[in-house]
mmCIF file of C-alpha atoms in Angstrom:
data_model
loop_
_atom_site.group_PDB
_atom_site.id
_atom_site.type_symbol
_atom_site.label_atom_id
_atom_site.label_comp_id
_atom_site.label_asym_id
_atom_site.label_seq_id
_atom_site.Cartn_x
_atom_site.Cartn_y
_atom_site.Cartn_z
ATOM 1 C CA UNK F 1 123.512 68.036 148.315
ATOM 2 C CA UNK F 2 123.898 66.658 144.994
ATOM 3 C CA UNK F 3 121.015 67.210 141.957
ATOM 4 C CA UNK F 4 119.713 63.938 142.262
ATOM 5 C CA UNK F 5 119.412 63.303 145.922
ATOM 6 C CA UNK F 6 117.126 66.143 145.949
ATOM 7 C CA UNK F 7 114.684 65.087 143.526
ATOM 8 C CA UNK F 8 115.012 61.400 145.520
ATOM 9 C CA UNK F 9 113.686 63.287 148.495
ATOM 10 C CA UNK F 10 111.203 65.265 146.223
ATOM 11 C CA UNK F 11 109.524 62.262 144.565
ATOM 12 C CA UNK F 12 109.643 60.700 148.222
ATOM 13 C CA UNK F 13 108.108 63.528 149.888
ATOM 14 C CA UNK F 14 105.143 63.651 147.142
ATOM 15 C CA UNK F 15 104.666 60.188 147.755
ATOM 16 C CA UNK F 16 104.545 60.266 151.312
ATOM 17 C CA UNK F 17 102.112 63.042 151.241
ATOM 18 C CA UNK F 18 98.508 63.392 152.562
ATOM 19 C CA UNK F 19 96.565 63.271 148.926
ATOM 20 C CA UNK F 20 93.415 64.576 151.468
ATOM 21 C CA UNK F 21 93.644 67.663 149.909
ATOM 22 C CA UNK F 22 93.826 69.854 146.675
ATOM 23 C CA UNK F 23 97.082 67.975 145.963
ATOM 24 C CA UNK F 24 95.340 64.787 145.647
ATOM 25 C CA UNK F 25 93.835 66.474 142.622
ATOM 26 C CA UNK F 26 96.468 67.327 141.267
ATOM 27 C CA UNK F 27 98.203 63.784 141.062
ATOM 28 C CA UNK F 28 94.489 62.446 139.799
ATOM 29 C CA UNK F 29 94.656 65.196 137.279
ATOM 30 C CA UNK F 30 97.947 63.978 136.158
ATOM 31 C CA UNK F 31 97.077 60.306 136.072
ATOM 32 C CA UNK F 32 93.919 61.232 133.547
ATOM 33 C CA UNK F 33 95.944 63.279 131.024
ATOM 34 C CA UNK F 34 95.139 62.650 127.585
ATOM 35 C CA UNK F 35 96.630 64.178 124.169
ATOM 36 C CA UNK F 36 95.155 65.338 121.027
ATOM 37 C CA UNK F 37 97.508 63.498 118.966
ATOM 38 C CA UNK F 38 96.431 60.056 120.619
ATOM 39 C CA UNK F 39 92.852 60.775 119.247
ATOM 40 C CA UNK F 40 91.327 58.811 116.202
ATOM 41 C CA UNK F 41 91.340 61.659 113.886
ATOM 42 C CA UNK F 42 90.404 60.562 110.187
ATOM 43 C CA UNK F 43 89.235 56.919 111.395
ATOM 44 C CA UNK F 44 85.544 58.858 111.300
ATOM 45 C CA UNK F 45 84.314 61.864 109.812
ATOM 46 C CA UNK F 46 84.542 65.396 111.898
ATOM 47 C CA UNK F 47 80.061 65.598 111.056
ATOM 48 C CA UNK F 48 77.907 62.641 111.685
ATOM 49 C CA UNK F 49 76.776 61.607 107.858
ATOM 50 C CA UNK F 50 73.369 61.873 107.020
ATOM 51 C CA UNK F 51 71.156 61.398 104.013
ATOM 52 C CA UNK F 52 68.712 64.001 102.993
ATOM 53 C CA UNK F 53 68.516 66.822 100.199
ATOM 54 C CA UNK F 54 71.802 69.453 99.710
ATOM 55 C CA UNK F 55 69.293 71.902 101.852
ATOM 56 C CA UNK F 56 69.044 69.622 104.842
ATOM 57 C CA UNK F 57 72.857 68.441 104.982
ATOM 58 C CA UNK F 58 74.014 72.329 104.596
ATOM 59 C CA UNK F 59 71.702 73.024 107.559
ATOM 60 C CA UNK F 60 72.981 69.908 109.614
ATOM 61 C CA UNK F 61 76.478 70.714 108.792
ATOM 62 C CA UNK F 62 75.967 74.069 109.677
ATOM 63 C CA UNK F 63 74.325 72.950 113.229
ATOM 64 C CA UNK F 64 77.444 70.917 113.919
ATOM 65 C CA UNK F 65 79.593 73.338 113.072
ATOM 66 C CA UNK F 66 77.750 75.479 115.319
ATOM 67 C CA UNK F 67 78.276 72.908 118.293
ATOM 68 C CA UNK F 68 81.544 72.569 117.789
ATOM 69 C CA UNK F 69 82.267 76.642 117.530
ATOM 70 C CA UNK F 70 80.226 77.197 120.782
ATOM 71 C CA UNK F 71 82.292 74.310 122.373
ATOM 72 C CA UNK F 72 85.577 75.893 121.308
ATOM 73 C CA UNK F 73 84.643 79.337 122.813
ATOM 74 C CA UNK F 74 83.507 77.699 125.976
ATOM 75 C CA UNK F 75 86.869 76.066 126.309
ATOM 76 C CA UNK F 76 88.382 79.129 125.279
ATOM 77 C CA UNK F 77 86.860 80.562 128.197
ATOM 78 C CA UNK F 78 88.032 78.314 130.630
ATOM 79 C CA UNK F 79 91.925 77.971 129.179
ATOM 80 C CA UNK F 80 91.671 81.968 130.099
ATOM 81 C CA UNK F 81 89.937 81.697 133.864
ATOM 82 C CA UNK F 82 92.223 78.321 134.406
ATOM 83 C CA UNK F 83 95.534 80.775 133.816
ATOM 84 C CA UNK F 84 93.378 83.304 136.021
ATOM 85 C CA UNK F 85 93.185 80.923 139.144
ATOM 86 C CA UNK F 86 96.699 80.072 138.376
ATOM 87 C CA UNK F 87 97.777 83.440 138.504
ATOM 88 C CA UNK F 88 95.854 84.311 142.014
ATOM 89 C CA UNK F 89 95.637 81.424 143.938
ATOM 90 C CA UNK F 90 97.681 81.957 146.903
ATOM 91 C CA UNK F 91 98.386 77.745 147.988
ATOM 92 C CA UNK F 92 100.916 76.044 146.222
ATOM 93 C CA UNK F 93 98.559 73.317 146.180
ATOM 94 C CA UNK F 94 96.533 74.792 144.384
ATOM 95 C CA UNK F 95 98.376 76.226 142.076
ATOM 96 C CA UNK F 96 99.691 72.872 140.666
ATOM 97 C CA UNK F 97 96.206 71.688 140.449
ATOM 98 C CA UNK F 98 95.657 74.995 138.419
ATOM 99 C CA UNK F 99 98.646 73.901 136.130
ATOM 100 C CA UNK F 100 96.672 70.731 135.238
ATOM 101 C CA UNK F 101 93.616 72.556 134.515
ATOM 102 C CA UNK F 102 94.986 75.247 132.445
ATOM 103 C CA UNK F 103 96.960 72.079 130.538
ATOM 104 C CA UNK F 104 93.877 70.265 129.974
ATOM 105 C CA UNK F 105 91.516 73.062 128.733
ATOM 106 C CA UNK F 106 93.708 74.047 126.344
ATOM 107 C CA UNK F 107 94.271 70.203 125.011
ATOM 108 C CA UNK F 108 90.771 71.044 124.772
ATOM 109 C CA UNK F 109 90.568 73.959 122.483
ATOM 110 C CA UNK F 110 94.056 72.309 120.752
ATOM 111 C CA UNK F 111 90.852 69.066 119.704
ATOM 112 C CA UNK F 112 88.223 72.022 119.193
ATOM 113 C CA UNK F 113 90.517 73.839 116.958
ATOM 114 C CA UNK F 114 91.411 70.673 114.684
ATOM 115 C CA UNK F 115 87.756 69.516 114.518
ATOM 116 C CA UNK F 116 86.264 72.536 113.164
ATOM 117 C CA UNK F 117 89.247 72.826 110.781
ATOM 118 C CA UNK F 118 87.879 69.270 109.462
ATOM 119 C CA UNK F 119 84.303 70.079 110.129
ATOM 120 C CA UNK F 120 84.881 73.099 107.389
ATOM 121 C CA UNK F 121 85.419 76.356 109.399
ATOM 122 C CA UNK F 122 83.874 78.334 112.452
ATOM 123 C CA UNK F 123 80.565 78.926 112.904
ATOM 124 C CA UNK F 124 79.511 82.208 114.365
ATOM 125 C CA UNK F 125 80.414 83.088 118.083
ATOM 126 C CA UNK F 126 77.681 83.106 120.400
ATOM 127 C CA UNK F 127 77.626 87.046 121.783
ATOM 128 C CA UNK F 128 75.793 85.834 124.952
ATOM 129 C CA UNK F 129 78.705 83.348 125.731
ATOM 130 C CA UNK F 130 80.758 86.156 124.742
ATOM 131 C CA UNK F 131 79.441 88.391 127.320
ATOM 132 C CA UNK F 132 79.533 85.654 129.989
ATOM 133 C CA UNK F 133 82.755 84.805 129.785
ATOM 134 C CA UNK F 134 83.643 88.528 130.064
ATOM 135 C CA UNK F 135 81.612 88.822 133.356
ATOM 136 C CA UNK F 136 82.990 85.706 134.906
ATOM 137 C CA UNK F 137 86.871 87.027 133.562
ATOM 138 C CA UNK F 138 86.157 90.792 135.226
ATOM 139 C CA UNK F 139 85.398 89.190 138.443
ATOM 140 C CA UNK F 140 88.114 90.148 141.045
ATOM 141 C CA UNK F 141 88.273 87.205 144.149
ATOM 142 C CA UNK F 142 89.228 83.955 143.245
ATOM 143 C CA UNK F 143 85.636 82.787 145.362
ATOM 144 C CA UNK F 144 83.795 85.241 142.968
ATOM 145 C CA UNK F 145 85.191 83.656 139.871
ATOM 146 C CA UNK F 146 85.345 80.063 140.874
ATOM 147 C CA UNK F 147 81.698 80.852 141.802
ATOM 148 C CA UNK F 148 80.563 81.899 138.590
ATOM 149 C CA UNK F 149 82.542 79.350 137.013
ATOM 150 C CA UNK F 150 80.485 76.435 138.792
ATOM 151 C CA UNK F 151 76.776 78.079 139.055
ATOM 152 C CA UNK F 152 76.442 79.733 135.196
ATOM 153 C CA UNK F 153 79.148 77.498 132.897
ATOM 154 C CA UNK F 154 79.221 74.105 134.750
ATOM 155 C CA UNK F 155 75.312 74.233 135.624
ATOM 156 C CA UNK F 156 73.594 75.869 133.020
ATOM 157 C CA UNK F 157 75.879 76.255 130.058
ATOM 158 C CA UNK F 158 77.461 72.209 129.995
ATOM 159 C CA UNK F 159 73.845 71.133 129.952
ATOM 160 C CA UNK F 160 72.821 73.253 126.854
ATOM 161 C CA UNK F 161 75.807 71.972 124.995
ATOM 162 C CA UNK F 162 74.312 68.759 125.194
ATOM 163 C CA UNK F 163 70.877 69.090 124.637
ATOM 164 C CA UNK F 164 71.854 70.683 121.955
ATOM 165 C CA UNK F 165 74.522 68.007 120.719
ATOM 166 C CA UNK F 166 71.293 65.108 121.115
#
């Protein structure tokens, strides 16, 4: 069977697939790709302006960078349990929908990485982040880790990010 016939029959098989499952995640995944280089950078600054005495914009800038540090470690985070899931998940399903995710956390960091390069370096690393994301990495089962990965990051660190950002 020649080259192309089989990726006919590929494309037609995906196609003709039931998208009930983790596949259909996958191809919605795929659809919402985005990339760093299509973002606005330069058309505004990296830090909200403000006005205020040197004192006060060192301290904002200094929050923002903060944000934006905090933001890059928590993607950092999930680039490394993405290729984790990847790596263990035993349905091929599933481990397509893993490719996506490891893809699109690290587009992540990739925009983290540039912003705090304009925002004027990294802020310091939060230790407690730190020491979650080691916990949540150590974890053994996929269950365990996709576990953690919902109850402590999704639920309660997401919402601190921002509270903090407002």
């Amino acid at each position: 069977m020649a080259v192309e016939e089989r990726a006919d029959e590929s494309v037609e098989g995906a196609h003709n697939r039931d998208l009930g499952g983790v596949y259909r995640y996958y191809e919605l995944a795929k659809r919402a790709e985005w990339q760093v280089k299509d973002l606005p950078w330069g058309e505004l600054p990296p830090i909200p302006e403000y006005k205020g005495s040197p004192q006060k914009l060192a301290r904002r800038k200094d929050l923002w960078r903060s944000v934006i540090t905090q933001q890059l470690q928590a993607d950092e985070l999930a680039v490394e349990m993405a290729a984790q899931l990847f790596s263990i998940a035993p349905d091929h399903e599933a481990r397509l929908y893993y490719t996506t995710m490891v893809q699109d956390e690290s587009r992540h960091t990739e925009a983290w990485l540039k912003l705090i390069h304009e925002a004027g370096g990294m802020a310091e690393r939060d230790p407690y982040l730190d020491r979650l994301a080691q916990q949540v990495l150590e974890e053994e089962t996929l269950e365990e880790k996709v576990f953690l990965m919902q109850v402590f990051y999704e639920r309660l660190i997401i919402p601190r990010f921002r509270m903090i950002a407002r």
